[in-house]
XYZ file of C-alpha atoms in Angstrom:
698
model
C 76.990 -244.980 -87.225
C 78.075 -244.993 -83.482
C 81.459 -243.765 -82.853
C 82.189 -245.423 -79.746
C 86.031 -245.603 -80.308
C 87.404 -244.913 -76.793
C 88.608 -247.844 -74.796
C 89.821 -245.418 -72.159
C 88.080 -245.193 -68.739
C 86.197 -242.064 -67.864
C 88.168 -239.388 -66.060
C 87.288 -239.856 -62.239
C 85.342 -237.063 -60.484
C 87.622 -234.333 -59.717
C 87.129 -230.967 -57.297
C 85.977 -228.153 -59.280
C 89.316 -226.531 -59.102
C 90.501 -229.358 -61.454
C 87.849 -229.056 -63.910
C 87.275 -226.953 -66.897
C 84.233 -226.567 -68.925
C 85.058 -225.068 -72.289
C 82.724 -224.259 -75.503
C 84.116 -224.615 -78.935
C 82.184 -221.979 -81.091
C 82.551 -220.592 -84.464
C 80.861 -220.413 -87.859
C 80.143 -223.647 -89.709
C 83.097 -224.948 -91.459
C 85.740 -223.134 -89.404
C 87.090 -226.712 -88.038
C 85.550 -227.100 -84.506
C 84.864 -230.634 -84.893
C 88.304 -231.386 -86.531
C 90.096 -229.495 -83.786
C 88.084 -231.549 -81.102
C 89.251 -234.749 -82.602
C 92.918 -233.612 -82.455
C 92.324 -232.676 -78.830
C 90.812 -236.118 -77.811
C 93.670 -238.004 -79.741
C 96.327 -235.900 -78.046
C 94.702 -236.491 -74.637
C 94.601 -240.329 -75.494
C 90.666 -240.331 -75.221
C 90.632 -242.002 -78.634
C 93.201 -244.180 -80.336
C 93.202 -241.708 -83.384
C 91.400 -238.677 -84.633
C 88.398 -239.135 -86.805
C 87.510 -237.346 -89.851
C 84.453 -235.622 -90.679
C 84.484 -236.788 -94.398
C 84.557 -240.403 -93.252
C 81.785 -239.905 -90.521
C 84.047 -241.205 -87.951
C 84.244 -238.141 -85.323
C 83.094 -238.287 -81.764
C 80.826 -235.344 -81.854
C 79.242 -235.864 -85.137
C 77.663 -239.234 -84.435
C 74.092 -238.460 -85.724
C 73.292 -239.862 -89.041
C 72.103 -236.461 -90.315
C 75.455 -234.891 -89.089
C 77.479 -237.319 -91.026
C 75.309 -236.844 -94.218
C 75.653 -233.140 -94.052
C 79.232 -233.243 -92.786
C 78.631 -230.398 -90.291
C 77.484 -230.323 -86.707
C 73.683 -229.827 -85.821
C 73.619 -230.678 -82.082
C 75.615 -230.090 -79.074
C 78.292 -232.724 -78.199
C 80.128 -233.232 -75.090
C 83.432 -234.947 -74.708
C 85.052 -235.351 -71.277
C 88.974 -235.939 -71.105
C 91.935 -235.718 -68.976
C 95.045 -233.783 -69.384
C 97.848 -233.009 -66.821
C 95.432 -234.225 -63.977
C 92.676 -231.799 -64.907
C 89.400 -232.939 -66.412
C 88.409 -231.063 -69.593
C 84.827 -231.050 -70.431
C 84.842 -229.943 -74.105
C 81.530 -228.844 -75.697
C 81.530 -228.770 -79.307
C 78.534 -226.476 -80.656
C 77.103 -225.920 -84.157
C 78.195 -223.253 -86.129
C 74.848 -222.640 -88.193
C 72.462 -219.999 -86.855
C 69.796 -222.664 -87.355
C 71.091 -224.462 -84.315
C 71.477 -221.525 -81.936
C 69.744 -223.421 -79.168
C 72.457 -226.054 -79.102
C 74.889 -223.272 -78.990
C 73.059 -221.464 -76.121
C 72.938 -224.737 -74.224
C 76.735 -225.294 -74.771
C 77.321 -221.795 -73.489
C 75.307 -222.249 -70.323
C 77.371 -225.334 -69.369
C 80.547 -223.632 -70.045
C 82.907 -221.370 -68.053
C 85.040 -220.206 -70.940
C 84.708 -220.107 -74.720
C 87.024 -221.061 -77.426
C 86.505 -218.878 -80.680
C 87.568 -221.168 -83.579
C 88.581 -218.977 -86.583
C 89.733 -220.348 -89.980
C 93.018 -218.864 -91.233
C 91.707 -219.400 -94.843
C 87.863 -218.461 -94.006
C 88.183 -215.464 -91.707
C 85.219 -214.306 -89.488
C 81.590 -214.159 -90.090
C 79.167 -211.588 -88.479
C 77.376 -214.046 -86.583
C 80.802 -215.035 -84.779
C 81.503 -211.129 -84.031
C 77.953 -210.869 -82.660
C 78.352 -213.907 -80.312
C 81.699 -212.486 -79.190
C 79.969 -209.252 -78.216
C 77.382 -211.386 -76.224
C 80.108 -213.041 -74.356
C 81.846 -209.989 -73.586
C 78.689 -208.454 -72.162
C 78.533 -211.098 -69.585
C 82.274 -211.389 -69.110
C 82.953 -214.923 -70.037
C 86.497 -215.660 -70.677
C 87.580 -215.955 -74.335
C 90.431 -217.250 -76.367
C 90.817 -217.604 -80.169
C 92.065 -220.707 -81.988
C 93.206 -220.195 -85.635
C 92.752 -223.346 -87.291
C 92.993 -224.678 -90.967
C 96.690 -223.183 -91.444
C 97.351 -225.939 -93.894
C 94.738 -224.826 -96.363
C 95.567 -222.606 -99.517
C 95.476 -218.815 -98.899
C 95.675 -219.517 -94.945
C 97.164 -216.303 -93.233
C 97.506 -216.503 -89.434
C 98.761 -212.930 -89.390
C 95.512 -211.685 -91.219
C 93.472 -213.937 -89.152
C 94.583 -212.192 -85.926
C 94.404 -208.875 -87.388
C 90.819 -209.629 -88.339
C 90.068 -210.588 -84.781
C 91.650 -207.597 -83.431
C 89.478 -205.410 -85.869
C 86.182 -207.024 -85.441
C 86.412 -208.670 -81.993
C 89.020 -206.978 -79.626
C 92.132 -205.577 -79.852
C 93.145 -207.529 -76.693
C 93.379 -210.612 -79.010
C 97.099 -211.390 -79.073
C 99.113 -214.282 -80.335
C 100.542 -216.624 -77.940
C 102.497 -218.629 -80.864
C 103.465 -218.017 -84.347
C 103.068 -220.722 -86.842
C 106.305 -221.815 -88.478
C 106.509 -223.055 -92.112
C 108.785 -225.246 -94.224
C 109.957 -224.303 -97.626
C 107.013 -225.655 -99.121
C 104.669 -223.767 -96.872
C 103.713 -226.661 -94.848
C 102.939 -226.121 -91.144
C 106.222 -227.295 -89.275
C 105.789 -226.093 -85.884
C 105.111 -223.152 -83.460
C 107.367 -220.219 -82.445
C 106.555 -219.723 -78.601
C 106.481 -216.105 -77.794
C 106.537 -216.235 -73.977
C 109.016 -219.057 -73.614
C 111.231 -217.750 -76.574
C 111.597 -221.399 -78.071
C 110.368 -223.400 -81.061
C 108.010 -226.607 -80.815
C 109.392 -228.301 -84.214
C 107.229 -230.733 -86.006
C 109.235 -231.020 -89.156
C 110.703 -234.377 -88.511
C 107.213 -235.786 -87.878
C 107.759 -235.745 -84.003
C 107.172 -232.865 -81.496
C 110.381 -231.343 -80.729
C 110.910 -228.593 -78.179
C 114.123 -226.709 -79.015
C 115.918 -223.475 -78.920
C 114.730 -220.619 -81.368
C 116.939 -219.937 -84.434
C 118.314 -216.384 -84.597
C 115.830 -215.459 -87.253
C 113.048 -216.577 -84.969
C 114.436 -214.386 -81.989
C 114.161 -211.346 -84.130
C 110.423 -212.032 -84.812
C 109.716 -212.987 -81.240
C 111.253 -209.599 -79.788
C 109.062 -207.567 -82.173
C 105.738 -209.138 -80.736
C 106.845 -210.393 -77.260
C 106.727 -207.052 -75.388
C 103.260 -206.233 -76.215
C 102.157 -210.013 -75.269
C 103.760 -209.529 -71.802
C 102.430 -205.999 -71.309
C 98.898 -207.218 -71.841
C 99.421 -210.164 -69.587
C 100.934 -208.597 -66.544
C 98.476 -205.584 -66.669
C 96.182 -207.845 -64.719
C 98.816 -208.915 -62.212
C 98.303 -208.518 -58.627
C 101.884 -207.083 -58.245
C 101.309 -203.430 -59.240
C 104.859 -203.016 -59.695
C 105.555 -205.767 -62.092
C 104.693 -203.650 -65.166
C 107.116 -200.841 -64.258
C 109.845 -203.450 -63.306
C 109.397 -205.173 -66.718
C 109.688 -201.510 -68.550
C 112.697 -200.930 -66.843
C 114.287 -204.028 -68.230
C 113.721 -206.773 -65.539
C 113.486 -210.191 -66.997
C 110.350 -211.758 -65.633
C 109.919 -215.337 -64.429
C 107.962 -217.658 -66.845
C 106.023 -219.109 -64.098
C 104.946 -215.653 -62.915
C 103.903 -214.806 -66.493
C 101.900 -217.903 -66.751
C 100.153 -217.256 -63.455
C 99.141 -213.700 -64.545
C 98.000 -215.217 -68.047
C 95.612 -217.125 -66.107
C 94.224 -214.018 -64.277
C 94.210 -211.973 -67.415
C 92.096 -214.737 -69.354
C 89.668 -215.363 -66.431
C 88.902 -211.673 -66.178
C 88.133 -211.542 -69.750
C 90.545 -208.527 -70.429
C 92.979 -210.510 -72.485
C 92.498 -213.065 -75.283
C 95.067 -215.351 -76.258
C 95.346 -216.335 -79.774
C 96.792 -219.887 -80.780
C 97.861 -221.212 -83.960
C 96.726 -224.847 -84.435
C 97.159 -227.268 -87.404
C 94.894 -229.985 -86.071
C 95.653 -232.614 -89.073
C 99.434 -232.122 -88.587
C 99.257 -232.103 -84.741
C 100.761 -228.649 -84.646
C 99.755 -226.685 -81.512
C 97.261 -229.191 -80.196
C 99.252 -230.067 -77.040
C 99.991 -226.282 -76.526
C 96.203 -225.742 -76.609
C 95.506 -228.365 -74.051
C 98.058 -226.846 -71.814
C 96.556 -223.505 -72.176
C 93.181 -224.791 -71.337
C 94.675 -226.345 -68.043
C 96.873 -223.409 -67.109
C 95.062 -220.297 -68.046
C 91.183 -221.115 -68.325
C 89.138 -220.630 -65.316
C 87.663 -223.332 -63.116
C 83.911 -223.367 -62.242
C 84.933 -221.863 -58.950
C 85.772 -218.560 -60.892
C 82.422 -218.558 -62.800
C 79.259 -217.213 -60.714
C 76.404 -219.706 -60.821
C 73.157 -218.602 -62.368
C 70.537 -217.218 -60.070
C 67.911 -219.582 -58.514
C 64.358 -219.294 -56.977
C 61.953 -221.620 -55.482
C 59.663 -223.276 -58.044
C 56.802 -220.784 -56.948
C 59.230 -217.756 -57.799
C 59.940 -216.924 -54.129
C 63.641 -216.020 -53.664
C 66.285 -218.664 -52.724
C 70.067 -218.130 -51.388
C 72.762 -217.418 -53.987
C 74.390 -220.506 -55.212
C 78.091 -221.481 -54.910
C 80.163 -224.093 -56.544
C 80.199 -226.310 -53.532
C 79.943 -230.146 -53.876
C 78.536 -230.143 -50.188
C 75.797 -227.448 -51.003
C 72.473 -227.983 -52.081
C 71.831 -230.045 -55.076
C 71.158 -227.854 -58.157
C 72.058 -229.014 -61.795
C 70.476 -228.289 -65.012
C 69.680 -230.383 -68.213
C 71.506 -228.832 -71.158
C 70.745 -231.377 -73.714
C 68.536 -234.343 -74.127
C 68.909 -237.381 -76.304
C 67.104 -240.746 -76.904
C 69.118 -243.950 -76.925
C 67.703 -247.135 -78.258
C 68.958 -248.941 -75.370
C 68.878 -246.427 -72.577
C 66.006 -244.582 -73.473
C 66.119 -240.812 -72.590
C 69.538 -239.537 -71.679
C 69.888 -236.161 -69.962
C 73.275 -234.322 -70.269
C 73.544 -232.247 -66.904
C 75.790 -229.481 -65.561
C 75.966 -229.748 -61.819
C 76.330 -226.154 -60.439
C 75.997 -227.026 -56.724
C 75.810 -230.183 -54.667
C 76.754 -233.684 -55.854
C 74.693 -235.853 -58.047
C 74.581 -239.639 -57.298
C 72.771 -242.565 -58.786
C 69.650 -243.929 -57.395
C 68.978 -240.577 -55.677
C 65.536 -239.061 -55.644
C 65.593 -235.507 -57.262
C 62.917 -232.968 -57.978
C 62.770 -232.015 -61.787
C 61.377 -228.752 -62.357
C 60.787 -227.128 -65.865
C 59.456 -223.543 -66.328
C 60.848 -222.559 -69.908
C 58.750 -219.950 -71.710
C 56.095 -221.501 -74.165
C 56.329 -224.726 -72.323
C 53.980 -226.098 -69.952
C 55.486 -226.008 -66.435
C 56.022 -229.098 -64.945
C 57.188 -230.331 -61.234
C 57.822 -233.854 -60.385
C 60.067 -236.180 -58.232
C 62.047 -238.871 -60.035
C 64.909 -241.287 -59.213
C 68.298 -240.786 -60.796
C 69.467 -243.612 -63.112
C 73.154 -244.360 -63.908
C 75.636 -241.557 -64.271
C 78.219 -241.445 -67.050
C 80.878 -239.354 -68.370
C 80.237 -238.566 -72.015
C 82.552 -238.934 -75.177
C 80.184 -238.026 -77.790
C 77.547 -240.852 -77.758
C 79.866 -243.189 -75.762
C 78.720 -243.207 -72.058
C 81.486 -244.345 -69.574
C 80.088 -245.372 -66.056
C 80.999 -242.875 -63.006
C 79.882 -243.000 -59.442
C 79.049 -239.306 -58.789
C 79.183 -235.835 -60.552
C 80.259 -232.958 -58.210
C 79.564 -229.260 -58.369
C 81.343 -227.850 -61.514
C 81.285 -231.015 -63.435
C 79.170 -232.414 -66.435
C 77.604 -235.838 -66.861
C 74.999 -237.772 -68.472
C 72.009 -239.179 -66.614
C 70.117 -241.971 -67.720
C 66.168 -242.577 -67.671
C 65.021 -239.189 -66.416
C 61.626 -239.858 -68.117
C 60.184 -236.464 -67.316
C 63.261 -234.200 -67.775
C 63.477 -231.906 -70.657
C 66.178 -229.640 -71.879
C 66.614 -226.607 -69.587
C 65.045 -228.480 -66.652
C 66.455 -228.127 -63.131
C 67.345 -231.047 -61.026
C 67.334 -230.202 -57.245
C 66.973 -232.018 -53.885
C 63.503 -233.665 -53.396
C 63.067 -231.886 -49.968
C 64.614 -228.654 -51.257
C 63.434 -227.913 -54.522
C 64.987 -225.029 -56.507
C 64.731 -223.470 -59.989
C 67.422 -222.016 -62.117
C 66.592 -219.036 -64.221
C 66.247 -220.030 -68.068
C 68.921 -219.099 -70.503
C 67.974 -216.951 -73.551
C 66.704 -218.528 -76.414
C 65.598 -217.424 -79.840
C 61.934 -217.439 -80.567
C 61.033 -219.891 -83.250
C 59.645 -217.969 -86.144
C 59.606 -220.444 -89.013
C 56.603 -222.619 -89.118
C 56.416 -225.956 -90.992
C 53.093 -227.938 -91.343
C 53.325 -231.826 -90.540
C 51.064 -234.408 -91.624
C 50.834 -238.225 -91.995
C 48.350 -240.355 -93.981
C 46.815 -242.949 -91.493
C 45.303 -242.448 -88.119
C 47.814 -244.979 -86.664
C 50.699 -242.705 -87.945
C 48.860 -239.906 -86.314
C 49.457 -241.376 -83.027
C 52.972 -242.244 -83.725
C 53.711 -238.667 -84.872
C 52.325 -237.281 -81.832
C 54.519 -239.266 -79.715
C 57.366 -238.354 -81.943
C 56.646 -234.696 -81.886
C 56.396 -234.840 -77.986
C 59.961 -236.288 -77.884
C 61.713 -234.005 -80.209
C 60.184 -231.010 -78.614
C 61.374 -232.168 -75.060
C 64.842 -232.431 -76.441
C 64.972 -229.033 -78.166
C 63.516 -225.931 -76.369
C 63.831 -223.752 -79.507
C 60.882 -226.027 -80.769
C 57.311 -225.226 -80.432
C 54.297 -227.167 -81.328
C 51.171 -225.652 -82.436
C 47.925 -227.523 -83.105
C 45.840 -224.868 -84.997
C 41.995 -225.032 -84.758
C 41.431 -222.265 -87.249
C 43.385 -224.127 -90.032
C 43.455 -227.738 -88.806
C 47.068 -227.974 -89.332
C 49.747 -229.139 -87.000
C 52.691 -226.746 -87.095
C 56.054 -227.182 -85.835
C 57.792 -223.706 -85.339
C 61.531 -223.784 -85.777
C 64.469 -221.374 -85.943
C 65.139 -221.638 -89.635
C 65.327 -223.768 -92.734
C 68.164 -226.043 -91.725
C 66.644 -226.522 -88.312
C 63.367 -227.741 -89.921
C 65.032 -230.034 -92.407
C 66.985 -231.670 -89.702
C 63.847 -232.286 -87.699
C 61.911 -233.593 -90.657
C 64.701 -235.874 -91.519
C 64.627 -237.260 -87.914
C 60.955 -237.869 -88.136
C 61.332 -239.754 -91.291
C 64.512 -242.042 -90.400
C 64.660 -242.145 -86.476
C 60.774 -242.594 -86.027
C 59.964 -244.248 -89.361
C 57.392 -241.763 -90.338
C 56.283 -240.858 -93.834
C 55.746 -237.066 -93.030
C 54.273 -234.697 -95.586
C 55.008 -230.988 -95.339
C 51.876 -229.294 -96.894
C 51.854 -225.603 -97.376
C 51.211 -223.714 -94.169
C 47.857 -221.974 -94.331
C 47.352 -218.599 -93.149
C 43.820 -218.202 -91.024
C 42.133 -215.674 -93.271
C 38.709 -214.316 -92.593
C 36.204 -212.619 -94.633
C 33.696 -209.502 -94.054
C 30.863 -208.335 -96.102
C 31.767 -206.101 -99.009
C 28.900 -203.616 -98.203
C 25.551 -203.024 -96.277
C 22.171 -204.776 -97.151
C 18.855 -205.799 -95.928
C 17.929 -209.523 -96.250
C 15.223 -211.865 -95.191
C 15.934 -215.595 -93.890
C 13.032 -217.522 -94.281
C 12.951 -221.166 -92.787
C 9.522 -222.646 -93.226
C 9.090 -226.552 -93.295
C 6.127 -228.609 -92.797
C 5.999 -232.342 -93.093
C 3.255 -233.683 -90.956
C 2.962 -232.924 -87.313
C 4.674 -230.010 -85.885
C 6.538 -227.956 -88.582
C 9.358 -225.496 -88.528
C 8.636 -221.717 -88.979
C 11.017 -218.732 -88.701
C 11.230 -215.662 -90.717
C 13.703 -212.802 -89.634
C 14.771 -209.719 -91.405
C 18.293 -208.394 -90.798
C 20.015 -205.372 -91.627
C 23.636 -206.111 -92.075
C 26.922 -203.994 -92.772
C 30.726 -204.349 -92.433
C 31.936 -203.206 -89.053
C 35.285 -201.419 -88.103
C 38.264 -203.420 -88.263
C 38.527 -205.700 -85.157
C 34.804 -205.052 -84.088
C 33.869 -208.874 -84.284
C 30.373 -209.814 -84.928
C 28.027 -207.153 -83.440
C 24.300 -208.327 -82.940
C 21.452 -206.044 -81.898
C 17.763 -206.161 -81.965
C 15.304 -203.413 -82.948
C 12.166 -205.287 -83.281
C 9.098 -203.303 -83.104
C 5.473 -204.745 -82.097
C 6.728 -208.408 -81.150
C 6.995 -209.683 -84.784
C 9.782 -211.799 -83.437
C 9.065 -212.857 -79.763
C 11.699 -211.809 -77.338
C 12.444 -215.574 -76.295
C 13.575 -216.079 -79.810
C 16.151 -213.004 -80.181
C 18.940 -214.953 -78.712
C 18.228 -217.763 -80.967
C 18.633 -215.656 -84.260
C 21.746 -214.201 -82.573
C 23.189 -217.754 -82.041
C 22.549 -218.655 -85.551
C 24.064 -215.646 -86.966
C 27.158 -216.140 -84.752
C 27.453 -219.854 -85.606
C 27.243 -219.196 -89.323
C 29.700 -216.384 -89.122
C 32.004 -218.867 -87.268
C 31.623 -221.487 -89.811
C 32.100 -219.069 -92.719
C 29.848 -218.328 -95.873
C 32.664 -219.329 -98.193
C 35.571 -221.849 -98.010
C 37.908 -219.027 -97.288
C 37.197 -218.949 -93.547
C 34.933 -217.196 -90.791
C 32.926 -213.957 -91.526
C 33.929 -211.419 -89.186
C 33.626 -207.611 -88.428
C 29.904 -207.487 -89.499
C 27.213 -205.557 -87.739
C 23.900 -207.297 -87.441
C 20.551 -205.748 -86.635
C 17.517 -207.630 -86.282
C 14.576 -205.543 -87.360
C 11.631 -207.618 -88.147
C 10.143 -211.050 -88.831
C 7.307 -213.562 -88.480
C 6.622 -216.370 -85.873
C 4.177 -219.092 -85.550
C 2.257 -219.980 -82.369
C 3.006 -223.793 -82.706
C 5.729 -224.174 -85.238
C 8.292 -221.645 -84.218
C 11.156 -222.866 -82.152
C 14.673 -222.188 -80.997
C 16.113 -224.309 -83.729
C 13.864 -222.769 -86.481
C 15.120 -219.350 -85.612
C 18.693 -220.204 -85.586
C 18.366 -221.719 -88.778
C 16.507 -218.407 -90.153
C 19.313 -216.272 -88.748
C 22.019 -218.389 -90.518
C 20.257 -218.407 -93.690
C 19.903 -214.533 -93.534
C 23.520 -214.116 -93.165
C 24.239 -216.508 -96.136
C 21.708 -214.428 -98.155
C 23.684 -211.000 -97.179
C 26.890 -212.663 -98.285
C 25.344 -213.846 -101.700
C 23.655 -210.243 -102.277
C 26.714 -207.944 -101.475
C 29.827 -210.367 -101.784
C 32.645 -210.660 -99.313
C 36.054 -209.031 -98.848
C 38.910 -211.644 -97.828
C 40.796 -210.400 -94.759
C 44.278 -211.204 -94.044
C 45.735 -211.445 -90.603
C 48.568 -208.636 -90.020
C 51.236 -208.492 -87.365
C 53.535 -205.816 -86.068
C 57.391 -206.913 -86.048
C 60.320 -205.631 -84.258
C 63.261 -206.370 -86.184
C 66.747 -205.980 -84.297
C 69.629 -205.854 -86.536
C 73.373 -204.372 -86.508
C 72.889 -200.768 -87.845
C 74.899 -201.633 -91.032
C 72.183 -203.840 -92.173
C 69.101 -201.372 -91.610
C 68.883 -200.460 -95.225
C 68.654 -203.931 -96.517
C 66.005 -204.920 -93.804
C 63.842 -201.874 -94.863
C 64.131 -202.506 -98.230
C 63.106 -206.213 -97.979
C 60.171 -205.308 -95.794
C 58.952 -202.969 -98.261
C 59.063 -205.691 -100.736
C 56.816 -207.398 -98.423
C 54.250 -205.077 -98.578
C 55.075 -203.757 -95.001
C 54.201 -200.442 -93.353
C 57.647 -199.268 -92.105
C 56.956 -197.476 -88.955
C 60.369 -196.160 -88.050
C 63.683 -197.230 -86.514
C 65.341 -196.804 -83.087
C 68.726 -197.283 -81.894
C 69.199 -199.875 -79.125
C 69.337 -198.146 -75.680
C 72.613 -200.160 -74.749
C 74.352 -200.318 -77.990
C 74.710 -197.752 -80.783
C 75.686 -200.273 -83.336
C 72.363 -201.954 -83.080
C 69.027 -200.892 -84.522
C 65.370 -201.965 -84.157
C 62.971 -201.330 -87.138
C 59.353 -201.564 -86.531
C 56.791 -202.502 -89.280
C 53.492 -203.917 -89.913
C 52.917 -206.760 -92.642
C 50.520 -209.512 -93.493
C 51.112 -212.882 -91.672
C 51.469 -214.585 -95.184
C 54.737 -212.473 -95.751
C 56.120 -213.539 -92.370
C 55.937 -217.427 -93.186
C 59.488 -217.299 -94.943
C 60.836 -214.073 -93.288
C 62.992 -215.814 -90.712
C 64.999 -217.233 -93.714
C 64.919 -213.870 -95.607
C 66.008 -212.067 -92.571
C 69.059 -214.194 -92.078
C 70.020 -213.626 -95.541
C 69.804 -209.792 -95.617
C 71.514 -209.593 -92.038
C 74.140 -212.166 -92.698
C 72.635 -214.349 -89.810
C 72.808 -211.439 -87.191
C 68.933 -210.376 -87.288
C 66.392 -211.433 -85.110
C 62.690 -210.412 -84.791
C 59.662 -210.501 -82.615
C 55.981 -210.355 -83.582
C 52.608 -209.561 -82.029
C 49.166 -210.062 -83.694
C 47.530 -206.709 -84.802
C 44.152 -207.983 -86.443
C 42.781 -208.249 -89.934
C 42.999 -206.047 -92.991
C 41.600 -206.507 -96.361
C 43.632 -208.713 -98.510
C 45.482 -207.090 -101.588
C 43.890 -207.453 -104.954
């Protein structure tokens, strides 16, 4: 279902000083999408707020999102308020869709952390806050769902102060009717009340009981705000009793938020409309513009240095694709953040993509129509200057994460950090025709999502889609089945096992055939034994007296190696075997290269039959990074997976984070991404590197 409910024209392009790019983040179910709907309605971008339950929201337009009733993709909605353009970026809350979250953060200059007054904070949200703090991005907190049972604004703020930052302080307090309904706000800075009890928004003087509450909290708030003031005498004047001008406080509030040293907390009840206008005002008045946020570093596509970018509409064109979708009418649509220069339709641009684990590509294309996004609704605009966000049609080669720059002055932005996909899913279809359609569909969805990796395994013959987690995989499979109409199967992921010989032996391979004319004659005697792990197939010859002519030594080796690669049982290739050619027989007429290849292969099969084989499992070494509080749970889980835990080390830059090193079979890693998410409450991540093969457990 499309949710093109807006009849309002797109906000006209604005200078960067009148643009705010704000990402909404928070755990799944915190109320981000409902909050966004309320903001859109208050800004008159939609006639009324949609509902997640009804599938009528602007941001959750995907069929999968409407069915699951939670976001799985980044959504962009551009609106206008008080002469300022707001690009609101609604991000998914599930860790499975962290790639969409990272894209939203890349396009944003500030972040709204949405916290439920009834549901509290999760560990993933606290971890994300710390990441934003590390790079200095401005943050504010919106406490939502105030109308839910057991909602507690004061406890939510106290939790944020305890887990996020003690500089989280409320700008407003919720006001309740006698029945507990949220009836309005108490504005601490203005010392007034915004009353919604009549069904209308009424700004009035505070009651005496409100003034007492205001006085107990206002001083701490003002001191936090003016601590960042350019006027170093202001704090002393305030402490001496001087009444400060409200406009001055608002100006210092912007400075404090922009520097990332103060984090206002706002009370919002979106369904009742309480606090929504105040939040829009805060975004306009206190959140930084793109001019106050440094641009990501750039280089030339060949890696050579380039000048530092500034947010200048007349500078060199540099824009980045933060999201890619497919529209049945427009084809590929690229959502773009412009960091420098001005993007215009029908302009030739250079498209450069150098994401890790992706094939690098550099090509020139012509920009199609530009639009201002409101979810899936695209409203035409004639340009997109530095600092702004827009949608670009028909960039056929552009993928998420690609850089757009001037054709005659190509540049490349440094990629944003993405998690390594660690959960494989095997995908298969029944018919040859569907195989071609599946290949095209996989190419398309991988271009849209940089957290995906496609792996066509030669050793198992499977086609693997590496995903971030179970939810990520389920959504992608759903899209293959519904959007692309493919009957996709998900066979069990196969581990590429190998075998080695169970012991040493001496065998004879005799390949003798006579059927008229030239025959085939080759006899070889091999001494074979299992080799050290990782040694591979080692072949040598110690033939005495020319029993096997030197010209055929390489033929025997070729036959042995080919048979080892093919395997001697259905398990997989034979590996780590030491083979010595010690004797044999030849015929002056009937011996040939092919005959000695066949004899060498036969001898290896005879050796396996004589002593048996041992199955080898692939092993990997992993580094698991988690908050220190979860180290015990992680180690216990690893030991349950037959891992060898090598030890743990504190992170060099964060004493609250620990890295655990371990070695374990690849078969135990197939489901480890989901298991780690469970034991670490979504905060853990791991990397892996192949070690080699070891004998499988009995």
